[in-house]
Amino acid sequence: MQRDGTGVREARDRVRIEDRRRAPAATPPGGAPPLPDVPGADALPAPLRSAGLILLALYFCLLGWLALRQVPTAWAYDTNLTPFASVHRILATGGLRQLLAAPALTAPLGVLLPVAGGRLRTAWFPSFLHAVGSSAMIATAFEVLRTGLAGQVLNVDDILLGVIGAGLAHLLLVPAGRAALRARQVLRATPEPNPEIRIARPGETPGSRIGIRADA
């Protein structure tokens, strides 16, 4: 009887060792394995980026048409190189609608530039600086073209308001949109838990379960 008991214990120990060797890596709660590294997880979906590139090209065509368009005016203010001087003048005369024209013109750049760039996992502040810097260069080029080719008056406030509009559009839409796309990507990549996989209790191992069954 003693030999039989020793043989049972030795067989049980061998089963425990083999079971521990075959045991998979630690899994998160619910029995789902860790998410693999998916190629292209850092990029926006291809259809979304293609749509962004097309809209950005159409937007540049619109800017070119507005820059080259001749607008007849009976009179105009002098060239303004003082920041926000024309803003105070417009607010004094009650022309709020005219004041919102410059930010609305460049606001799409704050969204279209990140979408065309195709980056999904990036920090919001570098992305914001990139969008604002690119918008500032584009707004400056637009103002120079409009002044030199269309004969309109140079106004530095149009550039500043355009940069503000692009920055606000970026902050309001881009971080939230990227977060929603990342959450959707994680949900698609997470496999459903297998109901046949038994979740181990704290301190319990597969070998201990087999040992309990052997004793029974």
PDB file of C-alpha atoms in Angstrom:
ATOM      1  CA  MET A   1       0.000   0.000   0.000  1.00  0.00           C
ATOM      2  CA  GLN A   2       2.848   2.325   0.783  1.00  0.00           C
ATOM      3  CA  ARG A   3       4.441   1.622  -2.606  1.00  0.00           C
ATOM      4  CA  ASP A   4       1.119   2.247  -4.309  1.00  0.00           C
ATOM      5  CA  GLY A   5       0.797   5.570  -2.487  1.00  0.00           C
ATOM      6  CA  THR A   6       4.319   6.575  -3.474  1.00  0.00           C
ATOM      7  CA  GLY A   7       3.639   5.685  -7.106  1.00  0.00           C
ATOM      8  CA  VAL A   8       0.456   7.766  -7.120  1.00  0.00           C
ATOM      9  CA  ARG A   9       2.319  10.769  -5.695  1.00  0.00           C
ATOM     10  CA  GLU A  10       5.137  10.393  -8.260  1.00  0.00           C
ATOM     11  CA  ALA A  11       2.635  10.160 -11.124  1.00  0.00           C
ATOM     12  CA  ARG A  12       0.802  13.196  -9.767  1.00  0.00           C
ATOM     13  CA  ASP A  13       4.046  15.195  -9.575  1.00  0.00           C
ATOM     14  CA  ARG A  14       4.930  14.271 -13.168  1.00  0.00           C
ATOM     15  CA  VAL A  15       1.483  15.378 -14.337  1.00  0.00           C
ATOM     16  CA  ARG A  16       1.901  18.688 -12.515  1.00  0.00           C
ATOM     17  CA  ILE A  17       5.325  19.334 -14.055  1.00  0.00           C
ATOM     18  CA  GLU A  18       4.110  18.513 -17.575  1.00  0.00           C
ATOM     19  CA  ASP A  19       0.999  20.630 -17.084  1.00  0.00           C
ATOM     20  CA  ARG A  20       3.078  23.602 -15.958  1.00  0.00           C
ATOM     21  CA  ARG A  21       5.351  23.239 -18.982  1.00  0.00           C
ATOM     22  CA  ARG A  22       2.374  23.187 -21.303  1.00  0.00           C
ATOM     23  CA  ALA A  23       0.632  26.055 -19.511  1.00  0.00           C
ATOM     24  CA  PRO A  24       0.287  29.128 -21.815  1.00  0.00           C
ATOM     25  CA  ALA A  25       1.526  32.575 -20.969  1.00  0.00           C
ATOM     26  CA  ALA A  26      -0.464  34.712 -18.589  1.00  0.00           C
ATOM     27  CA  THR A  27      -3.669  35.996 -20.142  1.00  0.00           C
ATOM     28  CA  PRO A  28      -5.805  38.957 -19.191  1.00  0.00           C
ATOM     29  CA  PRO A  29      -9.060  38.417 -17.248  1.00  0.00           C
ATOM     30  CA  GLY A  30     -11.726  36.666 -19.270  1.00  0.00           C
ATOM     31  CA  GLY A  31      -9.446  34.118 -20.894  1.00  0.00           C
ATOM     32  CA  ALA A  32      -8.576  36.313 -23.897  1.00  0.00           C
ATOM     33  CA  PRO A  33      -4.937  36.111 -25.089  1.00  0.00           C
ATOM     34  CA  PRO A  34      -2.886  39.309 -25.324  1.00  0.00           C
ATOM     35  CA  LEU A  35      -3.403  41.345 -28.458  1.00  0.00           C
ATOM     36  CA  PRO A  36      -0.782  40.705 -31.150  1.00  0.00           C
ATOM     37  CA  ASP A  37       1.101  43.490 -32.851  1.00  0.00           C
ATOM     38  CA  VAL A  38      -1.025  44.230 -35.893  1.00  0.00           C
ATOM     39  CA  PRO A  39       0.885  45.678 -38.887  1.00  0.00           C
ATOM     40  CA  GLY A  40      -0.382  49.131 -39.766  1.00  0.00           C
ATOM     41  CA  ALA A  41      -1.989  49.732 -36.366  1.00  0.00           C
ATOM     42  CA  ASP A  42      -0.384  53.174 -36.261  1.00  0.00           C
ATOM     43  CA  ALA A  43      -2.062  54.331 -39.489  1.00  0.00           C
ATOM     44  CA  LEU A  44      -5.540  55.587 -40.216  1.00  0.00           C
ATOM     45  CA  PRO A  45      -7.837  53.372 -42.260  1.00  0.00           C
ATOM     46  CA  ALA A  46      -6.951  53.607 -45.943  1.00  0.00           C
ATOM     47  CA  PRO A  47     -10.424  54.813 -47.097  1.00  0.00           C
ATOM     48  CA  LEU A  48     -10.409  57.597 -44.499  1.00  0.00           C
ATOM     49  CA  ARG A  49      -6.935  58.767 -45.475  1.00  0.00           C
ATOM     50  CA  SER A  50      -7.821  58.663 -49.186  1.00  0.00           C
ATOM     51  CA  ALA A  51     -10.907  60.765 -48.508  1.00  0.00           C
ATOM     52  CA  GLY A  52      -8.765  63.218 -46.543  1.00  0.00           C
ATOM     53  CA  LEU A  53      -6.289  63.565 -49.407  1.00  0.00           C
ATOM     54  CA  ILE A  54      -9.066  64.156 -51.935  1.00  0.00           C
ATOM     55  CA  LEU A  55     -10.774  66.757 -49.737  1.00  0.00           C
ATOM     56  CA  LEU A  56      -7.453  68.469 -49.082  1.00  0.00           C
ATOM     57  CA  ALA A  57      -6.766  68.723 -52.809  1.00  0.00           C
ATOM     58  CA  LEU A  58     -10.234  70.179 -53.409  1.00  0.00           C
ATOM     59  CA  TYR A  59      -9.683  72.620 -50.558  1.00  0.00           C
ATOM     60  CA  PHE A  60      -6.425  73.858 -52.087  1.00  0.00           C
ATOM     61  CA  CYS A  61      -8.226  74.363 -55.395  1.00  0.00           C
ATOM     62  CA  LEU A  62     -10.807  76.478 -53.568  1.00  0.00           C
ATOM     63  CA  LEU A  63      -8.062  78.528 -51.904  1.00  0.00           C
ATOM     64  CA  GLY A  64      -6.394  79.098 -55.257  1.00  0.00           C
ATOM     65  CA  TRP A  65      -9.640  80.287 -56.787  1.00  0.00           C
ATOM     66  CA  LEU A  66     -10.283  82.660 -53.883  1.00  0.00           C
ATOM     67  CA  ALA A  67      -6.722  83.998 -54.053  1.00  0.00           C
ATOM     68  CA  LEU A  68      -6.929  84.762 -57.771  1.00  0.00           C
ATOM     69  CA  ARG A  69     -10.484  86.084 -57.755  1.00  0.00           C
ATOM     70  CA  GLN A  70     -10.900  89.783 -58.491  1.00  0.00           C
ATOM     71  CA  VAL A  71     -13.238  91.463 -56.012  1.00  0.00           C
ATOM     72  CA  PRO A  72     -14.249  95.014 -57.026  1.00  0.00           C
ATOM     73  CA  THR A  73     -14.485  97.359 -54.058  1.00  0.00           C
ATOM     74  CA  ALA A  74     -15.292 101.057 -53.908  1.00  0.00           C
ATOM     75  CA  TRP A  75     -12.804 101.670 -51.106  1.00  0.00           C
ATOM     76  CA  ALA A  76     -10.609  99.703 -48.728  1.00  0.00           C
ATOM     77  CA  TYR A  77      -8.579 100.206 -45.584  1.00  0.00           C
ATOM     78  CA  ASP A  78      -4.823 100.642 -45.715  1.00  0.00           C
ATOM     79  CA  THR A  79      -2.440  97.736 -45.298  1.00  0.00           C
ATOM     80  CA  ASN A  80      -2.566  96.445 -41.736  1.00  0.00           C
ATOM     81  CA  LEU A  81       0.616  95.062 -40.162  1.00  0.00           C
ATOM     82  CA  THR A  82      -0.465  95.602 -36.546  1.00  0.00           C
ATOM     83  CA  PRO A  83      -1.810  92.416 -34.941  1.00  0.00           C
ATOM     84  CA  PHE A  84      -5.523  92.570 -34.121  1.00  0.00           C
ATOM     85  CA  ALA A  85      -5.895  96.215 -35.165  1.00  0.00           C
ATOM     86  CA  SER A  86      -8.559  95.357 -37.739  1.00  0.00           C
ATOM     87  CA  VAL A  87     -10.234  93.043 -35.209  1.00  0.00           C
ATOM     88  CA  HIS A  88     -10.820  95.954 -32.833  1.00  0.00           C
ATOM     89  CA  ARG A  89     -12.119  98.045 -35.719  1.00  0.00           C
ATOM     90  CA  ILE A  90     -14.542  95.344 -36.850  1.00  0.00           C
ATOM     91  CA  LEU A  91     -15.795  94.747 -33.313  1.00  0.00           C
ATOM     92  CA  ALA A  92     -16.346  98.488 -32.893  1.00  0.00           C
ATOM     93  CA  THR A  93     -18.494  98.604 -36.015  1.00  0.00           C
ATOM     94  CA  GLY A  94     -20.418  95.415 -35.153  1.00  0.00           C
ATOM     95  CA  GLY A  95     -19.176  93.348 -38.123  1.00  0.00           C
ATOM     96  CA  LEU A  96     -19.001  89.997 -36.317  1.00  0.00           C
ATOM     97  CA  ARG A  97     -19.893  88.086 -39.469  1.00  0.00           C
ATOM     98  CA  GLN A  98     -16.929  89.569 -41.300  1.00  0.00           C
ATOM     99  CA  LEU A  99     -14.690  88.684 -38.354  1.00  0.00           C
ATOM    100  CA  LEU A 100     -15.629  84.994 -38.543  1.00  0.00           C
ATOM    101  CA  ALA A 101     -14.818  84.695 -42.243  1.00  0.00           C
ATOM    102  CA  ALA A 102     -11.030  84.306 -41.803  1.00  0.00           C
ATOM    103  CA  PRO A 103     -11.155  81.545 -39.125  1.00  0.00           C
ATOM    104  CA  ALA A 104     -13.823  79.658 -41.070  1.00  0.00           C
ATOM    105  CA  LEU A 105     -11.705  79.770 -44.233  1.00  0.00           C
ATOM    106  CA  THR A 106      -8.725  77.930 -42.733  1.00  0.00           C
ATOM    107  CA  ALA A 107     -10.535  75.805 -40.117  1.00  0.00           C
ATOM    108  CA  PRO A 108     -10.671  72.749 -42.450  1.00  0.00           C
ATOM    109  CA  LEU A 109      -6.860  72.672 -42.465  1.00  0.00           C
ATOM    110  CA  GLY A 110      -6.824  71.730 -38.776  1.00  0.00           C
ATOM    111  CA  VAL A 111      -8.682  68.505 -39.616  1.00  0.00           C
ATOM    112  CA  LEU A 112      -7.668  67.690 -43.189  1.00  0.00           C
ATOM    113  CA  LEU A 113      -3.908  67.925 -42.602  1.00  0.00           C
ATOM    114  CA  PRO A 114      -3.839  65.267 -39.831  1.00  0.00           C
ATOM    115  CA  VAL A 115      -6.190  63.017 -41.782  1.00  0.00           C
ATOM    116  CA  ALA A 116      -4.045  63.289 -44.907  1.00  0.00           C
ATOM    117  CA  GLY A 117      -0.958  62.585 -42.780  1.00  0.00           C
ATOM    118  CA  GLY A 118      -2.440  59.228 -41.803  1.00  0.00           C
ATOM    119  CA  ARG A 119      -1.105  59.044 -38.218  1.00  0.00           C
ATOM    120  CA  LEU A 120      -3.421  57.410 -35.692  1.00  0.00           C
ATOM    121  CA  ARG A 121      -1.274  56.972 -32.583  1.00  0.00           C
ATOM    122  CA  THR A 122       0.445  60.274 -31.915  1.00  0.00           C
ATOM    123  CA  ALA A 123       0.516  62.749 -29.053  1.00  0.00           C
ATOM    124  CA  TRP A 124      -1.973  65.582 -29.320  1.00  0.00           C
ATOM    125  CA  PHE A 125       0.483  68.425 -28.671  1.00  0.00           C
ATOM    126  CA  PRO A 126       2.997  67.643 -31.477  1.00  0.00           C
ATOM    127  CA  SER A 127       0.060  67.040 -33.795  1.00  0.00           C
ATOM    128  CA  PHE A 128      -1.443  70.383 -32.767  1.00  0.00           C
ATOM    129  CA  LEU A 129       1.850  72.205 -33.358  1.00  0.00           C
ATOM    130  CA  HIS A 130       2.229  70.577 -36.772  1.00  0.00           C
ATOM    131  CA  ALA A 131      -1.293  71.545 -37.806  1.00  0.00           C
ATOM    132  CA  VAL A 132      -0.913  75.122 -36.543  1.00  0.00           C
ATOM    133  CA  GLY A 133       2.495  75.599 -38.177  1.00  0.00           C
ATOM    134  CA  SER A 134       1.320  74.228 -41.524  1.00  0.00           C
ATOM    135  CA  SER A 135      -1.826  76.341 -41.361  1.00  0.00           C
ATOM    136  CA  ALA A 136       0.245  79.454 -40.639  1.00  0.00           C
ATOM    137  CA  MET A 137       2.408  78.882 -43.728  1.00  0.00           C
ATOM    138  CA  ILE A 138      -0.609  78.179 -45.939  1.00  0.00           C
ATOM    139  CA  ALA A 139      -2.535  81.199 -44.617  1.00  0.00           C
ATOM    140  CA  THR A 140       0.495  83.433 -45.188  1.00  0.00           C
ATOM    141  CA  ALA A 141       0.953  82.172 -48.747  1.00  0.00           C
ATOM    142  CA  PHE A 142      -2.755  82.692 -49.427  1.00  0.00           C
ATOM    143  CA  GLU A 143      -2.629  86.261 -48.112  1.00  0.00           C
ATOM    144  CA  VAL A 144       0.461  87.101 -50.165  1.00  0.00           C
ATOM    145  CA  LEU A 145      -1.049  85.662 -53.348  1.00  0.00           C
ATOM    146  CA  ARG A 146      -4.303  87.480 -52.783  1.00  0.00           C
ATOM    147  CA  THR A 147      -2.485  90.761 -52.215  1.00  0.00           C
ATOM    148  CA  GLY A 148      -0.053  90.457 -55.113  1.00  0.00           C
ATOM    149  CA  LEU A 149      -2.285  88.905 -57.786  1.00  0.00           C
ATOM    150  CA  ALA A 150      -5.818  89.973 -56.903  1.00  0.00           C
ATOM    151  CA  GLY A 151      -4.934  93.509 -55.838  1.00  0.00           C
ATOM    152  CA  GLN A 152      -6.404  93.215 -52.354  1.00  0.00           C
ATOM    153  CA  VAL A 153      -5.041  94.766 -49.174  1.00  0.00           C
ATOM    154  CA  LEU A 154      -2.611  92.860 -46.974  1.00  0.00           C
ATOM    155  CA  ASN A 155      -4.003  92.279 -43.501  1.00  0.00           C
ATOM    156  CA  VAL A 156      -1.959  90.396 -40.912  1.00  0.00           C
ATOM    157  CA  ASP A 157      -5.085  89.755 -38.870  1.00  0.00           C
ATOM    158  CA  ASP A 158      -6.408  87.463 -41.597  1.00  0.00           C
ATOM    159  CA  ILE A 159      -3.357  85.238 -41.064  1.00  0.00           C
ATOM    160  CA  LEU A 160      -3.677  85.263 -37.277  1.00  0.00           C
ATOM    161  CA  LEU A 161      -7.394  84.538 -37.337  1.00  0.00           C
ATOM    162  CA  GLY A 162      -6.842  81.785 -39.871  1.00  0.00           C
ATOM    163  CA  VAL A 163      -4.285  80.096 -37.616  1.00  0.00           C
ATOM    164  CA  ILE A 164      -6.656  80.402 -34.650  1.00  0.00           C
ATOM    165  CA  GLY A 165      -9.464  78.807 -36.646  1.00  0.00           C
ATOM    166  CA  ALA A 166      -7.299  75.865 -37.743  1.00  0.00           C
ATOM    167  CA  GLY A 167      -6.018  75.336 -34.194  1.00  0.00           C
ATOM    168  CA  LEU A 168      -9.488  75.338 -32.660  1.00  0.00           C
ATOM    169  CA  ALA A 169     -10.824  72.919 -35.281  1.00  0.00           C
ATOM    170  CA  HIS A 170      -7.906  70.597 -34.596  1.00  0.00           C
ATOM    171  CA  LEU A 171      -8.388  70.616 -30.833  1.00  0.00           C
ATOM    172  CA  LEU A 172     -12.135  70.097 -31.066  1.00  0.00           C
ATOM    173  CA  LEU A 173     -12.178  67.235 -33.573  1.00  0.00           C
ATOM    174  CA  VAL A 174      -8.847  65.486 -34.107  1.00  0.00           C
ATOM    175  CA  PRO A 175      -7.960  64.122 -30.602  1.00  0.00           C
ATOM    176  CA  ALA A 176     -11.508  62.856 -30.026  1.00  0.00           C
ATOM    177  CA  GLY A 177     -11.652  61.312 -33.507  1.00  0.00           C
ATOM    178  CA  ARG A 178      -8.324  59.525 -33.052  1.00  0.00           C
ATOM    179  CA  ALA A 179      -9.406  58.192 -29.654  1.00  0.00           C
ATOM    180  CA  ALA A 180     -12.636  56.823 -31.135  1.00  0.00           C
ATOM    181  CA  LEU A 181     -10.755  55.126 -33.985  1.00  0.00           C
ATOM    182  CA  ARG A 182      -8.241  53.585 -31.568  1.00  0.00           C
ATOM    183  CA  ALA A 183     -11.039  52.238 -29.370  1.00  0.00           C
ATOM    184  CA  ARG A 184     -12.763  50.761 -32.407  1.00  0.00           C
ATOM    185  CA  GLN A 185      -9.494  49.163 -33.528  1.00  0.00           C
ATOM    186  CA  VAL A 186      -8.983  47.560 -30.105  1.00  0.00           C
ATOM    187  CA  LEU A 187     -12.521  46.167 -30.111  1.00  0.00           C
ATOM    188  CA  ARG A 188     -11.993  44.595 -33.522  1.00  0.00           C
ATOM    189  CA  ALA A 189      -8.647  43.069 -32.542  1.00  0.00           C
ATOM    190  CA  THR A 190      -9.856  41.642 -29.205  1.00  0.00           C
ATOM    191  CA  PRO A 191     -11.004  37.996 -29.605  1.00  0.00           C
ATOM    192  CA  GLU A 192     -14.118  36.832 -27.841  1.00  0.00           C
ATOM    193  CA  PRO A 193     -13.483  34.792 -24.670  1.00  0.00           C
ATOM    194  CA  ASN A 194     -13.797  31.035 -25.065  1.00  0.00           C
ATOM    195  CA  PRO A 195     -16.558  29.720 -22.761  1.00  0.00           C
ATOM    196  CA  GLU A 196     -14.714  26.389 -22.469  1.00  0.00           C
ATOM    197  CA  ILE A 197     -11.704  28.086 -20.823  1.00  0.00           C
ATOM    198  CA  ARG A 198     -12.037  27.983 -17.065  1.00  0.00           C
ATOM    199  CA  ILE A 199     -10.758  31.099 -15.268  1.00  0.00           C
ATOM    200  CA  ALA A 200      -8.307  30.141 -12.547  1.00  0.00           C
ATOM    201  CA  ARG A 201      -8.962  31.326  -9.024  1.00  0.00           C
ATOM    202  CA  PRO A 202      -6.334  33.347  -7.145  1.00  0.00           C
ATOM    203  CA  GLY A 203      -3.499  31.021  -6.103  1.00  0.00           C
ATOM    204  CA  GLU A 204      -4.820  28.124  -8.187  1.00  0.00           C
ATOM    205  CA  THR A 205      -2.743  26.459 -10.918  1.00  0.00           C
ATOM    206  CA  PRO A 206      -3.673  23.898 -13.575  1.00  0.00           C
ATOM    207  CA  GLY A 207      -1.519  21.332 -11.748  1.00  0.00           C
ATOM    208  CA  SER A 208      -3.374  21.815  -8.492  1.00  0.00           C
ATOM    209  CA  ARG A 209      -6.704  21.211 -10.239  1.00  0.00           C
ATOM    210  CA  ILE A 210      -5.389  17.962 -11.729  1.00  0.00           C
ATOM    211  CA  GLY A 211      -4.075  16.935  -8.318  1.00  0.00           C
ATOM    212  CA  ILE A 212      -7.483  17.490  -6.777  1.00  0.00           C
ATOM    213  CA  ARG A 213      -9.125  15.405  -9.482  1.00  0.00           C
ATOM    214  CA  ALA A 214      -6.571  12.621  -8.942  1.00  0.00           C
ATOM    215  CA  ASP A 215      -7.324  12.542  -5.221  1.00  0.00           C
ATOM    216  CA  ALA A 216     -11.011  12.293  -5.994  1.00  0.00           C
TER     217      ALA A 216
END
